[in-house]
XYZ file of C-alpha atoms in Angstrom:
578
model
C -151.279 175.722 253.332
C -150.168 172.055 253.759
C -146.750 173.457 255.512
C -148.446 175.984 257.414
C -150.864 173.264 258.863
C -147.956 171.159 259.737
C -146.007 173.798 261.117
C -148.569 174.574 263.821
C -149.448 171.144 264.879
C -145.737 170.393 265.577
C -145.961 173.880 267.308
C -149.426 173.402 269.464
C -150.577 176.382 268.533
C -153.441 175.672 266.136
C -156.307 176.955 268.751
C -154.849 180.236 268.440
C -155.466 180.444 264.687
C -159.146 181.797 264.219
C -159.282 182.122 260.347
C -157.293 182.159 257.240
C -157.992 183.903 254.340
C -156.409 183.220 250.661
C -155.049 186.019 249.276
C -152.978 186.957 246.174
C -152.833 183.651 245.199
C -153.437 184.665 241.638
C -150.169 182.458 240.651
C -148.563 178.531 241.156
C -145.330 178.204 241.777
C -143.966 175.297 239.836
C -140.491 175.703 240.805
C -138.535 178.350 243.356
C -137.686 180.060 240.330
C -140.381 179.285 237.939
C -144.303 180.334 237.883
C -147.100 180.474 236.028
C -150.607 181.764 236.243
C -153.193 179.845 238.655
C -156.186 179.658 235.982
C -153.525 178.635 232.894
C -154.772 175.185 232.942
C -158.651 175.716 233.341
C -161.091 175.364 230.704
C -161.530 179.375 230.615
C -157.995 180.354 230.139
C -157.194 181.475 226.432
C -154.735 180.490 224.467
C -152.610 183.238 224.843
C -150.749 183.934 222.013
C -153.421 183.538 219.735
C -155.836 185.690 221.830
C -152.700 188.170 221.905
C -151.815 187.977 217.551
C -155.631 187.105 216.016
C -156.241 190.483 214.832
C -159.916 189.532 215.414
C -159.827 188.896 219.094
C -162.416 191.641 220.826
C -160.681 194.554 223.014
C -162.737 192.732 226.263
C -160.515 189.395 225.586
C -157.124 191.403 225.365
C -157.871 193.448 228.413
C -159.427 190.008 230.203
C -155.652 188.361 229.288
C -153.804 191.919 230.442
C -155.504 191.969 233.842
C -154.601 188.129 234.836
C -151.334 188.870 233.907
C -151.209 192.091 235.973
C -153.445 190.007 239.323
C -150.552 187.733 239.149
C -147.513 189.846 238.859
C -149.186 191.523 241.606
C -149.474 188.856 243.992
C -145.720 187.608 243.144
C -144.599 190.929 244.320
C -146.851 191.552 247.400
C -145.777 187.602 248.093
C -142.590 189.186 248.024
C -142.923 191.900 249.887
C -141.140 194.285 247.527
C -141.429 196.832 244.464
C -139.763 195.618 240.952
C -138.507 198.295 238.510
C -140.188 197.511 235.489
C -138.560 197.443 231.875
C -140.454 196.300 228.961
C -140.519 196.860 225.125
C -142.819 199.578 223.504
C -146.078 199.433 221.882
C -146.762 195.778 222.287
C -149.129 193.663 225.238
C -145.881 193.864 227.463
C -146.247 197.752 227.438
C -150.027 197.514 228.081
C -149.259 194.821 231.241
C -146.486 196.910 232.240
C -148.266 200.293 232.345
C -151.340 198.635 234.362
C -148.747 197.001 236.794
C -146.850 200.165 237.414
C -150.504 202.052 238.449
C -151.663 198.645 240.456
C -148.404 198.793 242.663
C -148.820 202.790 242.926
C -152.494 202.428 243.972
C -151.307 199.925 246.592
C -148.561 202.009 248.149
C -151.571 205.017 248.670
C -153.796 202.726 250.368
C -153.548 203.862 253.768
C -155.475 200.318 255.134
C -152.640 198.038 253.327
C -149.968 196.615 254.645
C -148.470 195.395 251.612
C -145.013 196.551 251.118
C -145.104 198.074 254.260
C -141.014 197.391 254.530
C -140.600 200.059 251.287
C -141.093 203.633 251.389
C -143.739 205.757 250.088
C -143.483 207.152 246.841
C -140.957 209.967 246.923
C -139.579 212.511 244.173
C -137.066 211.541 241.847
C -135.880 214.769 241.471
C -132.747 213.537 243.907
C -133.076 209.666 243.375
C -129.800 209.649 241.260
C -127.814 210.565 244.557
C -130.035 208.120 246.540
C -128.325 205.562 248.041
C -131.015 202.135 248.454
C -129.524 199.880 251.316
C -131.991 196.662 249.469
C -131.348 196.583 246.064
C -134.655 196.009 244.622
C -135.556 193.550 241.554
C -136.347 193.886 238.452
C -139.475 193.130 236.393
C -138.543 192.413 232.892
C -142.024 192.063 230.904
C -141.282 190.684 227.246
C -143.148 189.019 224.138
C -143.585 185.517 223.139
C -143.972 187.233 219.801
C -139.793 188.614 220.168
C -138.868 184.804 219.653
C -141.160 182.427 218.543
C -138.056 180.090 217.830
C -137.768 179.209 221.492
C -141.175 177.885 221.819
C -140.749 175.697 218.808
C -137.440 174.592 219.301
C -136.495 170.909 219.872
C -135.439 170.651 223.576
C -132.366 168.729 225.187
C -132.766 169.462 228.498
C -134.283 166.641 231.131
C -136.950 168.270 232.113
C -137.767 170.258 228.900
C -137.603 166.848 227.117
C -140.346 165.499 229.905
C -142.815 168.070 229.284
C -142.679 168.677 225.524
C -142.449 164.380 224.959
C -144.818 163.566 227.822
C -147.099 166.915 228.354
C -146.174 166.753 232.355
C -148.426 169.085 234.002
C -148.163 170.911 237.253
C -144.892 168.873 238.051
C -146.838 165.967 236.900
C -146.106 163.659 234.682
C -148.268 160.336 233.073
C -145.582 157.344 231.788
C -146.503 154.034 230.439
C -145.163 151.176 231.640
C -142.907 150.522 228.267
C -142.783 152.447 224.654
C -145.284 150.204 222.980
C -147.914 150.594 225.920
C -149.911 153.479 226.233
C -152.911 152.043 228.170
C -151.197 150.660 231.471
C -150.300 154.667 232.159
C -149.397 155.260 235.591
C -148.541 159.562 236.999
C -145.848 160.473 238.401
C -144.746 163.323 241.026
C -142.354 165.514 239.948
C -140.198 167.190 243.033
C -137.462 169.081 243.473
C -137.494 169.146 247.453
C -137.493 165.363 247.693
C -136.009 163.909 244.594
C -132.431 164.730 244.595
C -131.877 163.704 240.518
C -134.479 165.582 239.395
C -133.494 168.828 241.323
C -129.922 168.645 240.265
C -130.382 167.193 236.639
C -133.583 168.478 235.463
C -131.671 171.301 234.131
C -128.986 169.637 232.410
C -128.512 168.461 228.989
C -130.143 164.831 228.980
C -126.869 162.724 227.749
C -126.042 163.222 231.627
C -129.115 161.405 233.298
C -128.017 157.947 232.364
C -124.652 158.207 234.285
C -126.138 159.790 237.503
C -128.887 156.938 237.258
C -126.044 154.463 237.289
C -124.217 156.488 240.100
C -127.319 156.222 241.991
C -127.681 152.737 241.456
C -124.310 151.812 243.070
C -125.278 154.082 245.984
C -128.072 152.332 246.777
C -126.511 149.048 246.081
C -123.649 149.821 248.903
C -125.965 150.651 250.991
C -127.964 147.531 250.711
C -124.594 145.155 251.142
C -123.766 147.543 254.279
C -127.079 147.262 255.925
C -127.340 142.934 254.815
C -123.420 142.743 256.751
C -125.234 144.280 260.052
C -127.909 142.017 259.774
C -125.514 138.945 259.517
C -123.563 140.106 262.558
C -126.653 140.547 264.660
C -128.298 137.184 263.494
C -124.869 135.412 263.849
C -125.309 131.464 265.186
C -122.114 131.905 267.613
C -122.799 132.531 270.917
C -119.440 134.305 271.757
C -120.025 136.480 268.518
C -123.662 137.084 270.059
C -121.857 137.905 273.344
C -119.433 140.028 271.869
C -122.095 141.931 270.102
C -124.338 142.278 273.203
C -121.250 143.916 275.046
C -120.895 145.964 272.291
C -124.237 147.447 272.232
C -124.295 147.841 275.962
C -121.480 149.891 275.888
C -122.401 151.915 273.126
C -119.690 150.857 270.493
C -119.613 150.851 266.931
C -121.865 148.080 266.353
C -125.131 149.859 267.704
C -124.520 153.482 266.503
C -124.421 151.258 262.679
C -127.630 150.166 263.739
C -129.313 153.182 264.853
C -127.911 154.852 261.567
C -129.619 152.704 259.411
C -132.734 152.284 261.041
C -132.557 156.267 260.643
C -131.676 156.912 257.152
C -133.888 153.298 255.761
C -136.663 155.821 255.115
C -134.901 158.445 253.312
C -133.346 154.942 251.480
C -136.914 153.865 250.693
C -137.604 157.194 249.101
C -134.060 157.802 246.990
C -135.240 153.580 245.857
C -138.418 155.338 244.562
C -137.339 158.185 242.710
C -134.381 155.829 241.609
C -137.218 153.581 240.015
C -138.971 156.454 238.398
C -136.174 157.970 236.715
C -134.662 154.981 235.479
C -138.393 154.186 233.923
C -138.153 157.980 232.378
C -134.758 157.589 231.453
C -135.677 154.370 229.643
C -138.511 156.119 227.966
C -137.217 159.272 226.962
C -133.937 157.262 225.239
C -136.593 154.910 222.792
C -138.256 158.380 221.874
C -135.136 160.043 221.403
C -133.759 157.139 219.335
C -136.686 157.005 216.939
C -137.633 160.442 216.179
C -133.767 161.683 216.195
C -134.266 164.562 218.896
C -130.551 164.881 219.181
C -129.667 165.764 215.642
C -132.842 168.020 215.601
C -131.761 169.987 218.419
C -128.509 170.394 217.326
C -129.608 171.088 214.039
C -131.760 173.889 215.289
C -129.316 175.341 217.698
C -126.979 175.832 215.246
C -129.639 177.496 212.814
C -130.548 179.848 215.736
C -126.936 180.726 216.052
C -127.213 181.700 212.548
C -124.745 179.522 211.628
C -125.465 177.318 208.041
C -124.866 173.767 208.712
C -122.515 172.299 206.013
C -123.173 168.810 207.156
C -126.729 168.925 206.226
C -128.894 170.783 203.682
C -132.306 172.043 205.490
C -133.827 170.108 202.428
C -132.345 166.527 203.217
C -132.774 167.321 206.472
C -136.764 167.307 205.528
C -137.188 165.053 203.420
C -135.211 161.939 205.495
C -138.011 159.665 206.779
C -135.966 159.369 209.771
C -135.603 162.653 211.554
C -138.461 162.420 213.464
C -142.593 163.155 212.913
C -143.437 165.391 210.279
C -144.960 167.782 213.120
C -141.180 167.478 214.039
C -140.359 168.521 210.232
C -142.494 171.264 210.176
C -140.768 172.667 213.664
C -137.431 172.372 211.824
C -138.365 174.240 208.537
C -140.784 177.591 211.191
C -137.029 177.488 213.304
C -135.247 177.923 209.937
C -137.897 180.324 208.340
C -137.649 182.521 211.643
C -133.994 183.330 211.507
C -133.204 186.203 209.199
C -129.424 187.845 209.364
C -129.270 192.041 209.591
C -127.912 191.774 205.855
C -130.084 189.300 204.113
C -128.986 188.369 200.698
C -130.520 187.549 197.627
C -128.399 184.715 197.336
C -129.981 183.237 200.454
C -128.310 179.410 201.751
C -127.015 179.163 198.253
C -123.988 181.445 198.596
C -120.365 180.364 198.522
C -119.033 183.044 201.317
C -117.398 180.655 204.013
C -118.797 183.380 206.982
C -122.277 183.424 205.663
C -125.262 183.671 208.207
C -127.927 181.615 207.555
C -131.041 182.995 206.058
C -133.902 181.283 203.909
C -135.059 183.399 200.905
C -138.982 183.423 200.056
C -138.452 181.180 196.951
C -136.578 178.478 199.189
C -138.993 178.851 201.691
C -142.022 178.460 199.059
C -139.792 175.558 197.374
C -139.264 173.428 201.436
C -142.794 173.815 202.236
C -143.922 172.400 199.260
C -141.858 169.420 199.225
C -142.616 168.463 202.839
C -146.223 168.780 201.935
C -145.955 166.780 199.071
C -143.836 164.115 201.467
C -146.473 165.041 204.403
C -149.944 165.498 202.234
C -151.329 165.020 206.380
C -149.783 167.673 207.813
C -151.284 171.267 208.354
C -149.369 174.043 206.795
C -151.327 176.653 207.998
C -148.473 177.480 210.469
C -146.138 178.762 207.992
C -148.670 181.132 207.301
C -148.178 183.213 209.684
C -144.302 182.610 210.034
C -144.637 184.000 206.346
C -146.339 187.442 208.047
C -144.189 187.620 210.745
C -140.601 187.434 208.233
C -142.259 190.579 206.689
C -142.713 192.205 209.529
C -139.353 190.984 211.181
C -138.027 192.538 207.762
C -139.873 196.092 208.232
C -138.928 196.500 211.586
C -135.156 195.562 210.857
C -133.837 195.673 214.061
C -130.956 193.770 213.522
C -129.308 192.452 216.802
C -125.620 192.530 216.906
C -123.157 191.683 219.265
C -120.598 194.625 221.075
C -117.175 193.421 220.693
C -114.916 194.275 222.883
C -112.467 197.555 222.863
C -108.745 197.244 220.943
C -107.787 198.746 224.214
C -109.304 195.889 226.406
C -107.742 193.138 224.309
C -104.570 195.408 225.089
C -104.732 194.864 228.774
C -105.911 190.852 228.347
C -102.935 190.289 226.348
C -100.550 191.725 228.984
C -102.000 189.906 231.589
C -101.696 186.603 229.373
C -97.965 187.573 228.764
C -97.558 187.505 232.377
C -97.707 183.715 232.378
C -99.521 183.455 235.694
C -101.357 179.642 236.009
C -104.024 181.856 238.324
C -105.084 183.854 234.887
C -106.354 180.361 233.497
C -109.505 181.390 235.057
C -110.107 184.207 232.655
C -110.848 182.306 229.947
C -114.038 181.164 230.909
C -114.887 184.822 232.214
C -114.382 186.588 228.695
C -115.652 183.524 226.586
C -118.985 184.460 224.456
C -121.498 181.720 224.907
C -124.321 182.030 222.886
C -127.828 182.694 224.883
C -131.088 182.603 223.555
C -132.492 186.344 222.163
C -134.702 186.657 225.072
C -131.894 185.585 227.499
C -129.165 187.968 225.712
C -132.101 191.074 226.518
C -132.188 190.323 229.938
C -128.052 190.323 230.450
C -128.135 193.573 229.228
C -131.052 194.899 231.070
C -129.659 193.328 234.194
C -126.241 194.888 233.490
C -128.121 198.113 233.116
C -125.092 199.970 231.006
C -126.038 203.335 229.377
C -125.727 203.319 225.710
C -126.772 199.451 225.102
C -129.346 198.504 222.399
C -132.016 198.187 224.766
C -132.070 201.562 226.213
C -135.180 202.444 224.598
C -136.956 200.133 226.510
C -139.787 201.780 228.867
C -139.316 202.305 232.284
C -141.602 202.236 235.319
C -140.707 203.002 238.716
C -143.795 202.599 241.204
C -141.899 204.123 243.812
C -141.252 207.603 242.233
C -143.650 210.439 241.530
C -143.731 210.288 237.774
C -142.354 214.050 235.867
C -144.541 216.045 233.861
C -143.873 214.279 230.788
C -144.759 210.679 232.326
C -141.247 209.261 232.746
C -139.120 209.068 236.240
C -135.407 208.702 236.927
C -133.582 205.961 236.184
C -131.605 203.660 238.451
C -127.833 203.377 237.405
C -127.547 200.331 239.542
C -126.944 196.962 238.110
C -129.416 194.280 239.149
C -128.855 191.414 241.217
C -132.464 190.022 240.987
C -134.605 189.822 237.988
C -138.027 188.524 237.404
C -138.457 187.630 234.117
C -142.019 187.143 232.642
C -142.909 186.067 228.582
C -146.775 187.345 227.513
C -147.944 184.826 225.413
C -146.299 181.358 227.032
C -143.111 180.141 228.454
C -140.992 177.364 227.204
C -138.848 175.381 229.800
C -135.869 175.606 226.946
C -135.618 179.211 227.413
C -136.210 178.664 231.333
C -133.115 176.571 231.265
C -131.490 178.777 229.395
C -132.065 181.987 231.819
C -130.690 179.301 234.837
C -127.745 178.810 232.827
C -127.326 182.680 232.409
C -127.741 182.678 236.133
C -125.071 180.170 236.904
C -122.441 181.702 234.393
C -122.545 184.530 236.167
C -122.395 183.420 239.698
C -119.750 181.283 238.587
C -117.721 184.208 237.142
C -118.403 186.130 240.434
C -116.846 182.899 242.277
C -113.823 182.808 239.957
C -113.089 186.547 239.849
C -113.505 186.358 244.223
C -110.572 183.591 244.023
C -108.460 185.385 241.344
C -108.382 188.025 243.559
C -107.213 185.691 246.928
C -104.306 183.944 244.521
C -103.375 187.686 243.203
C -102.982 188.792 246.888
C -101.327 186.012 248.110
C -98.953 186.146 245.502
C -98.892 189.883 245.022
C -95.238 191.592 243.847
C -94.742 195.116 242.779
C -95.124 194.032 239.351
C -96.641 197.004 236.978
C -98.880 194.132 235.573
C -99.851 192.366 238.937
C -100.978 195.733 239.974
C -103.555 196.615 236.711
C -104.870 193.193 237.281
C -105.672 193.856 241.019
C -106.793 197.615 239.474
C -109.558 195.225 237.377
C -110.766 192.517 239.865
C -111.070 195.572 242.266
C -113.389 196.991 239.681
C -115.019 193.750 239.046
C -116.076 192.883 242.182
C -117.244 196.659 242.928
C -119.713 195.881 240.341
C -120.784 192.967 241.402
C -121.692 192.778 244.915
C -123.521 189.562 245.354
C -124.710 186.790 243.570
C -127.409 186.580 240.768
C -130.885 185.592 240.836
C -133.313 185.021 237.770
C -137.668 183.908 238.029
C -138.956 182.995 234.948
C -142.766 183.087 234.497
C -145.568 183.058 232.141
C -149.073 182.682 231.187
C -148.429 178.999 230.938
C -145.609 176.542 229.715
C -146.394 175.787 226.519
C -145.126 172.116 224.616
C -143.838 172.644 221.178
C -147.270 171.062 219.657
C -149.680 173.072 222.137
C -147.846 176.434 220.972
C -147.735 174.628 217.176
C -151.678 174.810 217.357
C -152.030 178.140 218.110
C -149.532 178.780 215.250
C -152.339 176.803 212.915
C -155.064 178.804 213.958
C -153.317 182.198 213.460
C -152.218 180.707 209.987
C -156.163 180.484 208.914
C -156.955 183.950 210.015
């Protein structure tokens, strides 16, 4: 509204607008890429993983929390003007919000008096969709469960902006600091923004041991600005009169010394603005590195990555980990021991963290479990157990569902080919190596590479799948796309965590970065092309590559709300008491 308003004063044209009308605004956008729903932080909204998992919450309440969700996807896409294919997991909420999207979007391509999506087609058979040929790929809707990895919304964050919210609560891009760590009545807030604060839109993301340095690098900036702008002062307020005449000349004729001047009468605002977010972040920075310092949130966050890995530390026991007074609160204790609880291997022994194999995958039996939460409640007689409660319920269930996720390795007959192409010896193959690395994702990020990917035969293929543009078949389904998706909207029922929103960037810029290095592969390969056997297979696979991958990728990420560790923690009690 505030853009529009300023866009049609600059324009003159605000007696021609006669009334405005809010509509589908039934979301906030906190970032370009990230949203969340517009009630989340009213008095009325739910807690919404509670509301979703207390098996006493009334049908009325479920469907209440299934229809914002389904207003606001609604209004994202008729904001965007275009139709998602939706994929979701079966019989949970994200079916239930999936199914009541899919008929929303249907009913709204019928309605003769809308104009939303008027740039799509109607709904057409799918009986010859398979040969159809769409010239805009559409996006797709991937609807998942906070309840497919609590782990994420638990998990000790490392990431600037992550570390912001779940140490200082920021809300709405807003955050409240004090003016040092030992003050916390002289609070003063804080406006997070990406469009005018260049650190925060190209560090918030990052892992925080990188803030400090681009603090310091802004520092000097702003410093070499100063000394450049105090040496045109002293040439203009110079006491000799042939310098002043020199200098009068100069400006008459339009030399050097007046286009300095009229540069840095232009940029001193956008100066005075880079000084201010300079100030702020080196007061966050300062913050953020006492908290860090006293309650350990490295270690912790390495400590938990590496459990969620399913790696076993050997540096650390989980019980010495607990029971050091230093590593952190014993909220932060009890986030340790739920991450650790939560991650069971496909295979789980009886042996549990005890055994001697040097490849073995992490997993807490019950009696170590039992054994760790009673000696950090004997160490924390304060602290509220109740949470591990329910993680107890959900490792049974996690155990009777035994879907055991598992990695594809790659084909004899692929590592054939690689090793050729490494035997070649060309310096432009370097570039591979990053391009078939495995990094390790989140579970909810490693779902939606797949489902972007869109292969047959993956381990997601029994997901459902909605298509509001196609006349469903008899038995309810429609014809799938064999496309592979460019742009995905990603949205987590039950609460988001800005650790797993990070992580989904990251997936994000892997790829594009892959497409990027793949692209210039290709130019050195052609440039440098022979009639080589092997030069030719590797032009036979960047040809396929980039057939496949036609333009860059693009991931939302939205949610109910963004949860901090200790907001998501409470809901965790309350289910525990039920």
């Amino acid at each position: 509204m505030e853009n529009l308003a300023q866009a049609s004063v600059e324009q003159d044209c605000v007696h021609l607008i006669k009334r405005i009308y809010d509509q589908y605004c039934s979301f906030i956008c906190l970032e370009d890429d990230l949203f969340v729903l517009a009630d989340c932080y009213s008095a009325s909204h739910p807690s919404s993983f509670y509301s979703i998992q207390n098996p006493s919450s009334s049908e009325e309440s479920v469907k209440d929390l299934v229809n914002r969700i389904v207003e606001a996807l609604h209004s994202v896409f008729a904001t965007l003007g275009v139709l998602p294919i939706i994929r979701c997991p079966s019989d949970n909420i994200a079916e239930l919000a999936a199914m009541r999207l899919d008929s929303k979007l249907r009913d709204s391509l019928r309605d003769s008096n809308s104009i939303l999506f008027s740039n799509t087609e109607s709904i057409v058979s799918g009986e010859s969709v398979e040969n159809m040929q769409i010239a805009v790929q559409r996006p797709l809707l991937i609807i998942l469960d906070r309840a497919q990895d609590i782990s994420a919304a638990l998990h000790h964050s490392w990431s600037y902006q992550s570390l912001v919210h779940d140490v200082f609560d920021s809300r709405l891009n807003r955050v409240a600091l004090p003016s040092s760590p030992d003050q916390s009545t002289n609070v003063k807030a804080y406006d997070l923004s990406t469009a005018q604060d260049k650190l925060w839109r190209e560090f918030k993301d990052q892992p925080f041991e990188t803030v400090p340095d681009a603090v310091q690098q802004e520092i000097d900036f702003l410093k070499n600005m100063e000394k450049e702008i105090g040496s045109l002062k002293d040439s203009f307020m110079g006491e000799s009169e042939d310098s002043s005449a020199q200098l009068l000349g100069d400006i008459y004729d339009g030399n050097n010394a007046t286009s300095k001047l009229t540069s840095a009468i232009e940029t001193l605002p956008q100066l005075m603005e880079r000084k201010r977010c300079l100030d702020l972040h080196t007061n966050l920075a300062s913050l953020l590195a006492a908290v860090i310092k006293d309650r350990r949130l490295d270690f912790l966050n390495d400590y938990e990555q590496r459990l969620m890995m399913g790696q076993k530390p050997q540096d650390f026991d989980l019980g010495t980990v607990l029971g050091d007074p230093g590593n952190g609160t014993a909220e932060d204790k009890l986030r340790v021991l739920l991450v650790a609880a939560l991650q069971l291997s496909a295979s789980e022994s009886n042996q549990g963290t005890s055994g001697s194999s040097s490849n073995e995958i992490f997993a807490l039996t019950e009696s170590e479990l039992d054994r760790l939460g009673n000696a950090l409640q004997s160490k924390c007689p304060e602290l509220d157990m109740s949470p591990l409660e329910y993680v107890r319920r959900t490792r049974k269930l996690m155990r009777m569902v035994n879907l055991p996720v598992t990695e594809k390795k790659a084909t004899s007959a692929n590592g054939t080919v690689f090793n050729k192409l490494v035997s070649h010896g060309s310096a432009m193959l370097e570039g591979m190596k990053s391009f078939v690395s495995q990094k390790s994702y989140m579970k909810l990020t490693r779902i939606v590479q797949q489902l972007m990917e869109n292969k047959t035969n993956n381990q997601f293929d029994n997901y459902r799948y909605f298509d509001p543009k196609l006349v469903r078949h008899a038995h309810g389904e429609v014809p799938r796309s064999k496309q592979r998706f460019n742009d995905c909207i990603v949205f987590v029922v039950g609460g988001g965590s800005y650790t797993e929103y990070h992580d989904m960037i990251s997936l994000q810029k892997d790829l594009n970065a892959q497409l990027v290095e793949m692209l210039s592969l290709q130019q050195s390969l052609e440039a440098h092309s022979s009639p080589a056997s092997t030069d030719s297979k590797v032009n036979g696979i960047c040809s396929s590559f980039l057939h496949r991958t036609p333009g860059a990728r693009k991931i939302i990420y939205g949610s109910n709300e963004m949860l901090t560790s200790s907001e998501f923690l409470k809901q965790l009690q309350m289910l525990g008491r039920t």
